[in-house]
Amino acid sequence: MGVAERKPRSDRPSPVEAQAPVAFTVEDDRVSSMLLGRVLKHGGFEFQQFGNGDDMLAALDQCVPDVVCLDLGLPGRSGLEVLEAIRAEQPLLPVVILTGSTEVDDVVTAMHMGAYDYLSKPLDTKKLLTTLGNAIELGRTKRALEHSESMMVENAKAKSLRVIAAGIAHEVKNPLAIILHSLEYLSAQEIAEDETSARVLKCSQSAVLRADSIVRGLIDLSSGGKLTLEIGDLNHVIDQTLLLLRFELDQGRVRVNKQLDPALSALPIDERQIGQVLLNLIMNAVHAMPDGGTVTITTFEGEVSERTTETLWPGDRVAVIEIRDTGSGLSEDAIDHLFDPFFTTKAPGEGTGLGLPVSRKIIEQHRGELQLRNGAQGGVVATIRLKLGDDQ
Amino acid sequence: MSKRRILVVDDEPDLTLLLRLNLERTGNYEVREENGGSLALPAAREFRPDVIVIDIMMPDMEGTDAAALIKDDPLVGDTPIIFLTAVVSREEARQTMGAHRIIAKPVLMDELVQVIEQEIARKG
């Protein structure tokens, strides 16, 4: 039984814990099945009944119940084989064995294979409901435990990544500094009077700065990154960022079309970090238009209509920033990988592949969301949505 | 005008050598190198620098601790200090460095010179 092969439970719809418990029953005898159904209904269960194991296993792919009642003497695939398949697929799903008096050896085997308990037919109604209730309770406890274990693993991973990134920063940045200062020293010497040598020195220097920007990006991506939140005005941050980028915009022959909502509510933000995100997104737009073009920056307030992330819910009021370019848009492959660290569509040396993952992290820390898509009129549309408080 | 005196403190001798060479080639600075945090205060008292450029993470004594000792010294307490750091968490920098300037390694010489001049001007 390979735990690694198991599909994550969260991939499939499963009954909400507060609702009625859900049971699957596998029983080939119609009368027994009907009686079982009656007891389950009486006990407040929702249930699906199957006459053989294969049908139940197929249904298990669509929905995971809280408990399975499994008859051992089944036609086709035997009860033990079905149990084995359930254990492989859903190791935390409790299985209660229903058995006739002739199947003692099989019952022992089933218990060894991890069945929760067994009940002999004819079934005692009260005992059946109690056993199922206990089995469900155990299953839920196991799932909660597994969830908190996986959260602990994730936290530990994030923590060790931070430690590694800080270590890399220190160990790599000192040598980078030494190389950079050496190149700067040589650039002031006679050797740099030769045009080719001067160019070689310049190439080395920009390579060092590139390596440095990757290390910085890694640190930004891995750091716990506490935000300094103050009530701020997004329109103001946009104006400040555009001021910083005047040179790049001019040089890229990029026109800026601002459509900022003057009535946009102020909200708690870390202006420097949001500025960093805007800078990344606007520079992406500039790079996406090598022959020049227009960046349209729009702000407005709106309401979330559908749930697309963990943080925003339908009905939430949000401040929205949209940044559109008039470039050639993104390929489907690019859209799938935009937020993967080190993925870049830019020319070698132009992008670190960390701008978007870092930007998304910053926005998520603000309990907002960042999305990129191709616009209806071409180009890329980057959308930032930040939740507005209830009093705004 | 006489040359400005800069005390450069970092545990990497290669780095202090290159900072010295690059600052001296401008013709405006006289530079003294030290390779440990604990050497910063005695060197400052002896050399009487206009500005101290000091690394933060050093094995014998952290640059921040060395700076605190310097700040409490009656002779050199008002010397402007510029921190160099290889770990670039801006958040940390804001919290721990108080009024001092902090620069992430690697820094371009032009930028370092600019900050040194600003600090000298600020002290007046």
Short mmCIF file of C-alpha atoms in Angstrom, two decimals:
data_model
loop_
_atom_site.label_atom_id
_atom_site.label_comp_id
_atom_site.label_asym_id
_atom_site.label_seq_id
_atom_site.Cartn_x
_atom_site.Cartn_y
_atom_site.Cartn_z
CA MET A 1 0.00 0.00 0.00
CA GLY A 2 1.76 3.09 -1.18
CA VAL A 3 0.80 6.26 0.61
CA ALA A 4 2.66 8.24 -2.03
CA GLU A 5 0.30 7.00 -4.75
CA ARG A 6 -2.76 8.19 -2.93
CA LYS A 7 -4.63 11.08 -4.44
CA PRO A 8 -5.00 13.97 -2.00
CA ARG A 9 -8.39 13.88 -0.39
CA SER A 10 -8.96 17.57 -0.98
CA ASP A 11 -8.96 16.98 -4.76
CA ARG A 12 -12.41 15.55 -4.59
CA PRO A 13 -15.63 16.85 -3.18
CA SER A 14 -16.26 15.34 0.20
CA PRO A 15 -19.12 15.72 2.59
CA VAL A 16 -18.87 18.76 4.81
CA GLU A 17 -18.20 17.55 8.33
CA ALA A 18 -21.15 19.36 9.90
CA GLN A 19 -23.63 17.73 7.52
CA ALA A 20 -25.11 14.25 7.83
CA PRO A 21 -22.48 11.49 7.80
CA VAL A 22 -22.16 9.69 4.47
CA ALA A 23 -21.85 5.91 4.20
CA PHE A 24 -21.19 3.63 1.23
CA THR A 25 -22.48 0.09 1.53
CA VAL A 26 -21.31 -2.89 -0.54
CA GLU A 27 -23.70 -5.82 -0.20
CA ASP A 28 -24.77 -8.22 -2.95
CA ASP A 29 -27.80 -9.60 -1.13
CA ARG A 30 -30.75 -7.35 -1.96
CA VAL A 31 -32.68 -8.01 1.23
CA SER A 32 -29.67 -7.41 3.48
CA SER A 33 -28.90 -4.27 1.51
CA MET A 34 -32.41 -2.95 1.92
CA LEU A 35 -32.38 -3.61 5.68
CA LEU A 36 -29.02 -1.93 5.98
CA GLY A 37 -30.37 1.09 4.10
CA ARG A 38 -33.28 1.33 6.46
CA VAL A 39 -31.02 1.34 9.53
CA LEU A 40 -28.75 3.98 8.00
CA LYS A 41 -31.70 6.19 7.13
CA HIS A 42 -33.01 5.81 10.67
CA GLY A 43 -29.55 6.74 12.01
CA GLY A 44 -29.52 10.01 10.04
CA PHE A 45 -26.99 8.86 7.43
CA GLU A 46 -26.82 9.78 3.81
CA PHE A 47 -25.78 6.72 1.88
CA GLN A 48 -25.10 5.12 -1.47
CA GLN A 49 -25.53 1.38 -1.91
CA PHE A 50 -23.59 -0.86 -4.28
CA GLY A 51 -24.05 -4.50 -5.26
CA ASN A 52 -20.37 -5.09 -5.98
CA GLY A 53 -16.95 -3.68 -5.15
CA ASP A 54 -16.08 -2.29 -8.57
CA ASP A 55 -19.06 0.07 -8.66
CA MET A 56 -18.23 1.32 -5.17
CA LEU A 57 -14.55 1.90 -6.07
CA ALA A 58 -15.63 3.86 -9.17
CA ALA A 59 -17.87 6.04 -7.00
CA LEU A 60 -14.99 6.52 -4.55
CA ASP A 61 -13.17 8.34 -7.33
CA GLN A 62 -15.93 10.97 -7.35
CA CYS A 63 -16.76 11.33 -3.68
CA VAL A 64 -15.20 10.07 -0.47
CA PRO A 65 -17.73 8.99 2.20
CA ASP A 66 -17.14 9.00 5.94
CA VAL A 67 -17.38 5.23 6.26
CA VAL A 68 -17.78 2.07 4.13
CA CYS A 69 -19.83 -0.98 5.18
CA LEU A 70 -18.35 -3.91 3.31
CA ASP A 71 -19.75 -7.41 2.94
CA LEU A 72 -16.98 -9.97 2.57
CA GLY A 73 -18.79 -12.57 0.45
CA LEU A 74 -19.13 -10.62 -2.79
CA PRO A 75 -19.45 -11.84 -6.37
CA GLY A 76 -16.55 -10.88 -8.69
CA ARG A 77 -13.90 -9.01 -6.81
CA SER A 78 -13.86 -10.44 -3.28
CA GLY A 79 -14.50 -8.38 -0.18
CA LEU A 80 -10.84 -8.65 0.82
CA GLU A 81 -9.70 -7.41 -2.60
CA VAL A 82 -12.08 -4.47 -2.35
CA LEU A 83 -10.75 -3.72 1.13
CA GLU A 84 -7.20 -3.78 -0.19
CA ALA A 85 -8.15 -1.32 -2.96
CA ILE A 86 -9.83 1.04 -0.46
CA ARG A 87 -6.80 0.92 1.84
CA ALA A 88 -4.51 1.76 -1.06
CA GLU A 89 -6.70 4.57 -2.33
CA GLN A 90 -7.99 6.08 0.94
CA PRO A 91 -5.95 4.77 3.87
CA LEU A 92 -7.78 7.01 6.34
CA LEU A 93 -11.26 5.95 5.28
CA PRO A 94 -12.72 3.61 7.95
CA VAL A 95 -14.17 0.31 6.70
CA VAL A 96 -16.60 -1.78 8.78
CA ILE A 97 -16.82 -5.44 7.73
CA LEU A 98 -20.21 -7.17 7.59
CA THR A 99 -19.86 -10.91 7.82
CA GLY A 100 -21.73 -14.20 7.87
CA SER A 101 -20.73 -16.86 10.37
CA THR A 102 -18.74 -18.93 7.82
CA GLU A 103 -16.09 -16.36 7.06
CA VAL A 104 -14.03 -16.33 10.27
CA ASP A 105 -10.60 -16.58 8.58
CA ASP A 106 -11.44 -13.76 6.18
CA VAL A 107 -12.57 -11.53 9.06
CA VAL A 108 -9.25 -12.05 10.82
CA THR A 109 -7.41 -11.19 7.59
CA ALA A 110 -9.59 -8.10 7.08
CA MET A 111 -8.80 -6.86 10.58
CA HIS A 112 -5.09 -7.39 9.89
CA MET A 113 -5.49 -5.37 6.70
CA GLY A 114 -6.76 -2.41 8.69
CA ALA A 115 -10.55 -2.76 8.77
CA TYR A 116 -11.98 -0.71 11.66
CA ASP A 117 -14.24 -3.45 13.07
CA TYR A 118 -16.56 -6.28 12.02
CA LEU A 119 -20.23 -7.00 12.66
CA SER A 120 -21.88 -10.37 12.31
CA LYS A 121 -25.12 -10.81 10.44
CA PRO A 122 -27.91 -10.62 11.26
CA LEU A 123 -27.08 -7.05 12.18
CA ASP A 124 -27.96 -5.52 15.52
CA THR A 125 -29.30 -2.04 14.66
CA LYS A 126 -27.99 -0.28 17.74
CA LYS A 127 -24.57 -1.92 17.54
CA LEU A 128 -24.27 -1.07 13.83
CA LEU A 129 -24.97 2.63 14.39
CA THR A 130 -22.63 2.83 17.38
CA THR A 131 -19.82 1.11 15.47
CA LEU A 132 -20.28 3.34 12.43
CA GLY A 133 -20.34 6.45 14.64
CA ASN A 134 -17.09 5.44 16.34
CA ALA A 135 -15.47 4.55 13.02
CA ILE A 136 -16.35 7.96 11.60
CA GLU A 137 -15.01 9.72 14.68
CA LEU A 138 -11.70 7.87 14.35
CA GLY A 139 -11.48 8.67 10.62
CA ARG A 140 -12.02 12.38 11.27
CA THR A 141 -9.41 12.43 14.03
CA LYS A 142 -6.91 10.69 11.75
CA ARG A 143 -7.58 13.18 8.93
CA ALA A 144 -7.22 16.16 11.28
CA LEU A 145 -3.95 14.69 12.52
CA GLU A 146 -2.70 14.12 8.97
CA HIS A 147 -3.64 17.70 8.05
CA SER A 148 -1.77 19.21 10.97
CA GLU A 149 1.21 16.94 10.24
CA SER A 150 1.32 18.14 6.64
CA MET A 151 1.05 21.77 7.81
CA MET A 152 4.00 21.13 10.11
CA VAL A 153 6.02 19.71 7.22
CA GLU A 154 5.15 22.75 5.06
CA ASN A 155 6.16 25.13 7.85
CA ALA A 156 9.41 23.28 8.39
CA LYS A 157 10.14 23.40 4.66
CA ALA A 158 9.47 27.14 4.50
CA LYS A 159 11.64 27.70 7.54
CA SER A 160 14.57 25.71 6.18
CA LEU A 161 14.25 27.55 2.86
CA ARG A 162 14.57 30.83 4.74
CA VAL A 163 17.66 29.61 6.55
CA ILE A 164 19.18 28.38 3.28
CA ALA A 165 18.38 31.65 1.51
CA ALA A 166 19.97 33.70 4.30
CA GLY A 167 23.01 31.42 4.18
CA ILE A 168 23.27 31.77 0.42
CA ALA A 169 22.92 35.52 0.74
CA HIS A 170 25.82 35.77 3.11
CA GLU A 171 28.09 33.24 1.45
CA VAL A 172 27.43 34.38 -2.12
CA LYS A 173 27.20 38.11 -1.65
CA ASN A 174 30.66 38.55 -0.15
CA PRO A 175 32.38 36.90 -3.13
CA LEU A 176 30.11 38.90 -5.47
CA ALA A 177 31.18 42.09 -3.70
CA ILE A 178 34.85 41.14 -4.08
CA ILE A 179 34.43 40.40 -7.80
CA LEU A 180 32.50 43.63 -8.34
CA HIS A 181 35.09 45.77 -6.56
CA SER A 182 37.91 44.01 -8.45
CA LEU A 183 36.22 44.79 -11.76
CA GLU A 184 35.66 48.38 -10.72
CA TYR A 185 39.32 48.67 -9.78
CA LEU A 186 40.49 47.19 -13.08
CA SER A 187 38.10 49.45 -15.00
CA ALA A 188 40.06 52.43 -13.69
CA GLN A 189 43.42 50.99 -14.77
CA GLU A 190 45.34 51.12 -18.04
CA ILE A 191 43.94 47.79 -19.14
CA ALA A 192 40.52 49.41 -19.55
CA GLU A 193 41.84 51.85 -22.11
CA ASP A 194 41.67 48.99 -24.62
CA GLU A 195 38.12 48.99 -25.97
CA THR A 196 37.68 45.20 -25.95
CA SER A 197 39.07 44.86 -22.44
CA ALA A 198 36.77 47.62 -21.24
CA ARG A 199 33.84 45.74 -22.76
CA VAL A 200 34.91 42.48 -21.12
CA LEU A 201 35.03 44.22 -17.75
CA LYS A 202 31.58 45.71 -18.36
CA CYS A 203 30.12 42.28 -19.25
CA SER A 204 31.56 40.75 -16.08
CA GLN A 205 30.16 43.57 -14.01
CA SER A 206 26.64 43.20 -15.33
CA ALA A 207 26.85 39.44 -14.77
CA VAL A 208 27.71 40.06 -11.12
CA LEU A 209 24.77 42.44 -10.72
CA ARG A 210 22.49 39.88 -12.35
CA ALA A 211 23.62 37.15 -9.95
CA ASP A 212 23.03 39.59 -7.11
CA SER A 213 19.48 40.36 -8.22
CA ILE A 214 18.70 36.63 -8.25
CA VAL A 215 19.99 36.22 -4.71
CA ARG A 216 17.93 39.21 -3.60
CA GLY A 217 14.84 37.78 -5.26
CA LEU A 218 15.37 34.43 -3.53
CA ILE A 219 15.60 36.15 -0.17
CA ASP A 220 12.45 38.17 -0.86
CA LEU A 221 10.64 35.00 -1.90
CA SER A 222 11.69 32.95 1.11
CA SER A 223 11.64 35.57 3.84
CA GLY A 224 8.80 35.61 6.32
CA GLY A 225 8.46 39.20 5.16
CA LYS A 226 6.67 41.11 7.85
CA LEU A 227 4.66 43.95 6.35
CA THR A 228 4.64 47.45 7.73
CA LEU A 229 0.97 48.25 7.23
CA GLU A 230 -0.22 51.83 7.23
CA ILE A 231 -3.38 53.34 5.82
CA GLY A 232 -2.35 54.33 2.33
CA ASP A 233 -3.63 55.49 -1.03
CA LEU A 234 -3.05 53.12 -3.95
CA ASN A 235 -3.32 55.94 -6.51
CA HIS A 236 -0.47 57.73 -4.73
CA VAL A 237 1.68 54.57 -4.79
CA ILE A 238 1.00 54.22 -8.53
CA ASP A 239 2.07 57.83 -9.16
CA GLN A 240 5.26 57.35 -7.12
CA THR A 241 6.12 54.15 -8.99
CA LEU A 242 5.57 55.83 -12.36
CA LEU A 243 7.93 58.63 -11.30
CA LEU A 244 10.61 56.06 -10.52
CA LEU A 245 10.10 54.44 -13.93
CA ARG A 246 10.11 57.63 -16.03
CA PHE A 247 13.43 56.75 -17.64
CA GLU A 248 12.50 53.14 -18.47
CA LEU A 249 9.11 54.19 -19.88
CA ASP A 250 10.68 56.89 -22.06
CA GLN A 251 13.38 54.60 -23.27
CA GLY A 252 10.90 51.84 -24.11
CA ARG A 253 8.67 54.37 -25.93
CA VAL A 254 5.83 53.40 -23.63
CA ARG A 255 2.94 55.78 -23.14
CA VAL A 256 1.04 55.64 -19.84
CA ASN A 257 -2.71 55.95 -19.77
CA LYS A 258 -3.89 56.48 -16.19
CA GLN A 259 -7.53 55.95 -15.28
CA LEU A 260 -7.42 56.27 -11.51
CA ASP A 261 -10.58 56.45 -9.44
CA PRO A 262 -10.12 59.58 -7.29
CA ALA A 263 -12.65 58.26 -4.77
CA LEU A 264 -10.72 55.01 -4.17
CA SER A 265 -10.82 54.15 -0.45
CA ALA A 266 -7.60 54.22 1.53
CA LEU A 267 -6.64 50.86 2.98
CA PRO A 268 -3.90 49.30 5.11
CA ILE A 269 -0.91 48.57 2.87
CA ASP A 270 2.86 48.38 2.98
CA GLU A 271 3.54 51.12 0.42
CA ARG A 272 7.09 50.01 -0.33
CA GLN A 273 6.07 46.43 -0.97
CA ILE A 274 3.04 47.36 -3.08
CA GLY A 275 5.32 49.78 -4.95
CA GLN A 276 7.68 46.84 -5.60
CA VAL A 277 4.80 44.80 -7.05
CA LEU A 278 3.67 47.67 -9.29
CA LEU A 279 7.24 48.20 -10.44
CA ASN A 280 7.54 44.52 -11.37
CA LEU A 281 4.22 44.50 -13.23
CA ILE A 282 4.87 47.74 -15.11
CA MET A 283 8.39 46.63 -16.08
CA ASN A 284 6.91 43.34 -17.32
CA ALA A 285 4.52 45.39 -19.46
CA VAL A 286 7.42 47.48 -20.80
CA HIS A 287 9.40 44.33 -21.64
CA ALA A 288 6.33 42.84 -23.34
CA MET A 289 6.28 45.75 -25.82
CA PRO A 290 9.77 45.87 -27.39
CA ASP A 291 8.53 48.27 -30.06
CA GLY A 292 6.79 50.54 -27.60
CA GLY A 293 3.09 50.78 -26.81
CA THR A 294 0.68 51.83 -24.11
CA VAL A 295 0.32 50.78 -20.49
CA THR A 296 -3.13 51.46 -19.13
CA ILE A 297 -3.39 51.60 -15.35
CA THR A 298 -6.88 51.59 -13.93
CA THR A 299 -8.08 51.66 -10.33
CA PHE A 300 -11.61 51.13 -9.11
CA GLU A 301 -13.61 49.56 -6.32
CA GLY A 302 -15.63 46.44 -6.88
CA GLU A 303 -17.17 43.38 -5.34
CA VAL A 304 -15.89 39.81 -5.61
CA SER A 305 -18.37 37.75 -7.62
CA GLU A 306 -16.80 34.30 -7.44
CA ARG A 307 -14.36 32.59 -5.17
CA THR A 308 -10.99 32.05 -6.83
CA THR A 309 -8.60 32.12 -3.88
CA GLU A 310 -8.39 31.31 -0.21
CA THR A 311 -8.49 34.95 0.83
CA LEU A 312 -11.31 36.63 -1.09
CA TRP A 313 -14.96 35.60 -0.82
CA PRO A 314 -17.95 36.49 -2.96
CA GLY A 315 -19.40 39.75 -1.68
CA ASP A 316 -16.08 41.09 -0.36
CA ARG A 317 -15.46 44.70 -1.34
CA VAL A 318 -12.10 45.13 -3.02
CA ALA A 319 -9.85 47.84 -4.38
CA VAL A 320 -8.72 46.79 -7.86
CA ILE A 321 -5.64 47.81 -9.84
CA GLU A 322 -5.49 46.72 -13.47
CA ILE A 323 -2.36 47.06 -15.57
CA ARG A 324 -2.83 46.38 -19.29
CA ASP A 325 -0.21 46.38 -22.00
CA THR A 326 -0.52 46.36 -25.77
CA GLY A 327 2.05 43.59 -26.31
CA SER A 328 1.49 40.23 -27.93
CA GLY A 329 0.05 38.49 -24.86
CA LEU A 330 1.08 35.25 -23.20
CA SER A 331 1.18 31.71 -24.58
CA GLU A 332 -0.88 29.08 -22.75
CA ASP A 333 2.30 27.45 -21.55
CA ALA A 334 3.52 30.75 -20.14
CA ILE A 335 0.21 31.34 -18.33
CA ASP A 336 0.56 27.95 -16.61
CA HIS A 337 4.05 28.73 -15.34
CA LEU A 338 4.01 32.50 -14.67
CA PHE A 339 4.32 32.12 -10.93
CA ASP A 340 6.94 29.34 -10.96
CA PRO A 341 10.23 30.62 -9.56
CA PHE A 342 12.86 31.11 -12.30
CA PHE A 343 10.32 30.83 -15.14
CA THR A 344 10.85 33.73 -17.52
CA THR A 345 9.80 34.66 -21.04
CA LYS A 346 12.35 37.46 -21.17
CA ALA A 347 15.66 37.42 -23.01
CA PRO A 348 18.59 35.94 -21.06
CA GLY A 349 19.81 38.51 -18.58
CA GLU A 350 16.60 40.56 -18.64
CA GLY A 351 14.57 38.71 -16.06
CA THR A 352 15.35 36.69 -12.95
CA GLY A 353 12.09 34.74 -13.10
CA LEU A 354 11.37 35.84 -9.53
CA GLY A 355 9.42 39.06 -10.08
CA LEU A 356 5.97 37.49 -10.32
CA PRO A 357 6.35 34.89 -7.55
CA VAL A 358 7.66 37.60 -5.22
CA SER A 359 4.84 39.96 -6.29
CA ARG A 360 2.18 37.34 -5.69
CA LYS A 361 3.62 36.56 -2.30
CA ILE A 362 3.48 40.24 -1.31
CA ILE A 363 -0.13 40.56 -2.48
CA GLU A 364 -1.14 37.36 -0.67
CA GLN A 365 0.48 38.70 2.50
CA HIS A 366 -1.85 41.66 2.07
CA ARG A 367 -4.71 39.12 1.93
CA GLY A 368 -5.36 39.96 -1.69
CA GLU A 369 -4.84 38.28 -5.02
CA LEU A 370 -2.78 38.84 -8.16
CA GLN A 371 -3.85 37.37 -11.48
CA LEU A 372 -2.57 37.66 -15.03
CA ARG A 373 -4.52 36.84 -18.16
CA ASN A 374 -4.64 37.73 -21.81
CA GLY A 375 -6.89 40.71 -22.48
CA ALA A 376 -9.87 40.55 -24.84
CA GLN A 377 -8.20 43.16 -27.06
CA GLY A 378 -4.78 41.50 -26.89
CA GLY A 379 -1.93 42.19 -24.50
CA VAL A 380 -1.73 41.08 -20.90
CA VAL A 381 -3.96 42.26 -18.06
CA ALA A 382 -2.51 42.05 -14.56
CA THR A 383 -5.12 42.45 -11.83
CA ILE A 384 -4.45 43.13 -8.16
CA ARG A 385 -7.39 42.89 -5.80
CA LEU A 386 -7.04 44.00 -2.20
CA LYS A 387 -9.79 43.54 0.35
CA LEU A 388 -11.36 46.67 1.76
CA GLY A 389 -12.38 46.62 5.43
CA ASP A 390 -16.04 46.49 6.43
CA ASP A 391 -15.96 50.11 7.55
CA GLN A 392 -14.69 51.38 4.21
CA MET B 1 41.68 70.17 0.91
CA SER B 2 43.10 67.31 2.95
CA LYS B 3 41.95 63.80 2.28
CA ARG B 4 38.98 62.37 4.17
CA ARG B 5 39.78 59.44 6.41
CA ILE B 6 37.69 56.31 6.04
CA LEU B 7 37.93 53.30 8.36
CA VAL B 8 36.80 50.13 6.61
CA VAL B 9 35.98 47.09 8.79
CA ASP B 10 35.10 43.67 7.35
CA ASP B 11 36.27 40.17 8.27
CA GLU B 12 37.18 39.51 4.61
CA PRO B 13 40.66 40.97 3.95
CA ASP B 14 40.12 40.78 0.17
CA LEU B 15 37.06 42.97 0.50
CA THR B 16 38.68 45.63 2.68
CA LEU B 17 41.70 45.67 0.32
CA LEU B 18 39.47 46.31 -2.70
CA LEU B 19 37.40 48.92 -0.90
CA ARG B 20 40.66 50.67 0.06
CA LEU B 21 42.07 50.51 -3.47
CA ASN B 22 38.85 51.81 -5.01
CA LEU B 23 38.36 54.60 -2.49
CA GLU B 24 42.01 55.68 -2.68
CA ARG B 25 42.05 55.81 -6.48
CA THR B 26 39.50 58.64 -6.35
CA GLY B 27 42.28 60.70 -4.78
CA ASN B 28 39.92 61.97 -2.09
CA TYR B 29 40.33 59.41 0.67
CA GLU B 30 42.84 57.94 3.03
CA VAL B 31 41.68 54.47 4.05
CA ARG B 32 42.54 52.20 6.94
CA GLU B 33 41.50 48.53 6.84
CA GLU B 34 40.59 46.35 9.84
CA ASN B 35 39.46 42.74 9.69
CA GLY B 36 37.44 42.21 12.86
CA GLY B 37 34.63 43.94 14.75
CA SER B 38 36.62 44.10 17.97
CA LEU B 39 39.35 46.08 16.18
CA ALA B 40 36.97 48.85 15.10
CA LEU B 41 36.98 50.98 18.27
CA PRO B 42 40.77 50.94 18.92
CA ALA B 43 41.39 51.69 15.24
CA ALA B 44 38.85 54.53 15.28
CA ARG B 45 40.44 56.10 18.36
CA GLU B 46 43.84 55.95 16.73
CA PHE B 47 42.92 56.86 13.14
CA ARG B 48 40.13 59.40 13.90
CA PRO B 49 38.16 58.66 10.70
CA ASP B 50 35.57 60.99 9.14
CA VAL B 51 33.39 57.96 8.35
CA ILE B 52 33.40 54.31 9.40
CA VAL B 53 32.22 51.66 6.91
CA ILE B 54 31.59 48.43 8.81
CA ASP B 55 30.26 44.94 7.98
CA ILE B 56 27.46 43.63 10.18
CA MET B 57 28.15 39.90 10.36
CA MET B 58 31.67 39.27 11.64
CA PRO B 59 32.78 36.26 13.67
CA ASP B 60 34.58 38.01 16.51
CA MET B 61 32.12 40.87 17.10
CA GLU B 62 29.06 41.96 15.16
CA GLY B 63 29.28 45.31 13.42
CA THR B 64 26.23 46.55 15.34
CA ASP B 65 27.93 45.78 18.68
CA ALA B 66 31.14 47.44 17.52
CA ALA B 67 29.09 50.48 16.48
CA ALA B 68 27.46 50.65 19.91
CA LEU B 69 30.91 50.71 21.55
CA ILE B 70 32.04 53.45 19.18
CA LYS B 71 28.90 55.48 19.81
CA ASP B 72 29.56 55.45 23.57
CA ASP B 73 33.17 56.56 23.17
CA PRO B 74 33.82 60.22 24.13
CA LEU B 75 36.55 60.59 21.53
CA VAL B 76 34.94 59.12 18.39
CA GLY B 77 31.28 58.75 19.43
CA ASP B 78 29.95 61.15 16.82
CA THR B 79 31.66 59.50 13.82
CA PRO B 80 29.09 58.62 11.11
CA ILE B 81 28.79 54.86 10.60
CA ILE B 82 27.74 53.12 7.39
CA PHE B 83 26.80 49.45 7.71
CA LEU B 84 27.48 46.95 4.97
CA THR B 85 25.38 43.81 5.01
CA ALA B 86 25.23 40.65 2.95
CA VAL B 87 21.78 39.78 4.28
CA VAL B 88 19.32 42.09 2.66
CA SER B 89 16.18 41.96 4.70
CA ARG B 90 15.12 45.59 4.55
CA GLU B 91 12.76 44.95 7.41
CA GLU B 92 15.58 43.88 9.71
CA ALA B 93 17.66 46.81 8.55
CA ARG B 94 14.95 49.29 9.48
CA GLN B 95 14.55 47.82 12.93
CA THR B 96 18.13 47.44 14.10
CA MET B 97 20.18 50.17 12.48
CA GLY B 98 18.51 53.19 13.97
CA ALA B 99 19.82 56.38 12.44
CA HIS B 100 22.75 54.73 10.65
CA ARG B 101 22.90 54.15 6.92
CA ILE B 102 22.81 50.59 5.71
CA ILE B 103 23.98 49.34 2.34
CA ALA B 104 23.51 45.89 0.84
CA LYS B 105 26.54 44.10 -0.58
CA PRO B 106 27.60 44.16 -3.31
CA VAL B 107 27.49 47.93 -3.67
CA LEU B 108 28.74 49.91 -6.64
CA MET B 109 31.60 52.24 -5.68
CA ASP B 110 29.77 55.29 -7.02
CA GLU B 111 26.89 54.57 -4.67
CA LEU B 112 29.19 53.99 -1.70
CA VAL B 113 31.09 57.22 -2.39
CA GLN B 114 27.80 59.08 -2.62
CA VAL B 115 26.65 57.78 0.77
CA ILE B 116 30.07 58.54 2.33
CA GLU B 117 29.87 62.13 1.08
CA GLN B 118 26.30 62.51 2.34
CA GLU B 119 27.33 61.31 5.79
CA ILE B 120 30.30 63.68 5.88
CA ALA B 121 28.06 66.58 4.83
CA ARG B 122 25.42 65.62 7.39
CA LYS B 123 27.95 65.70 10.20
CA GLY B 124 29.07 69.12 8.91
#
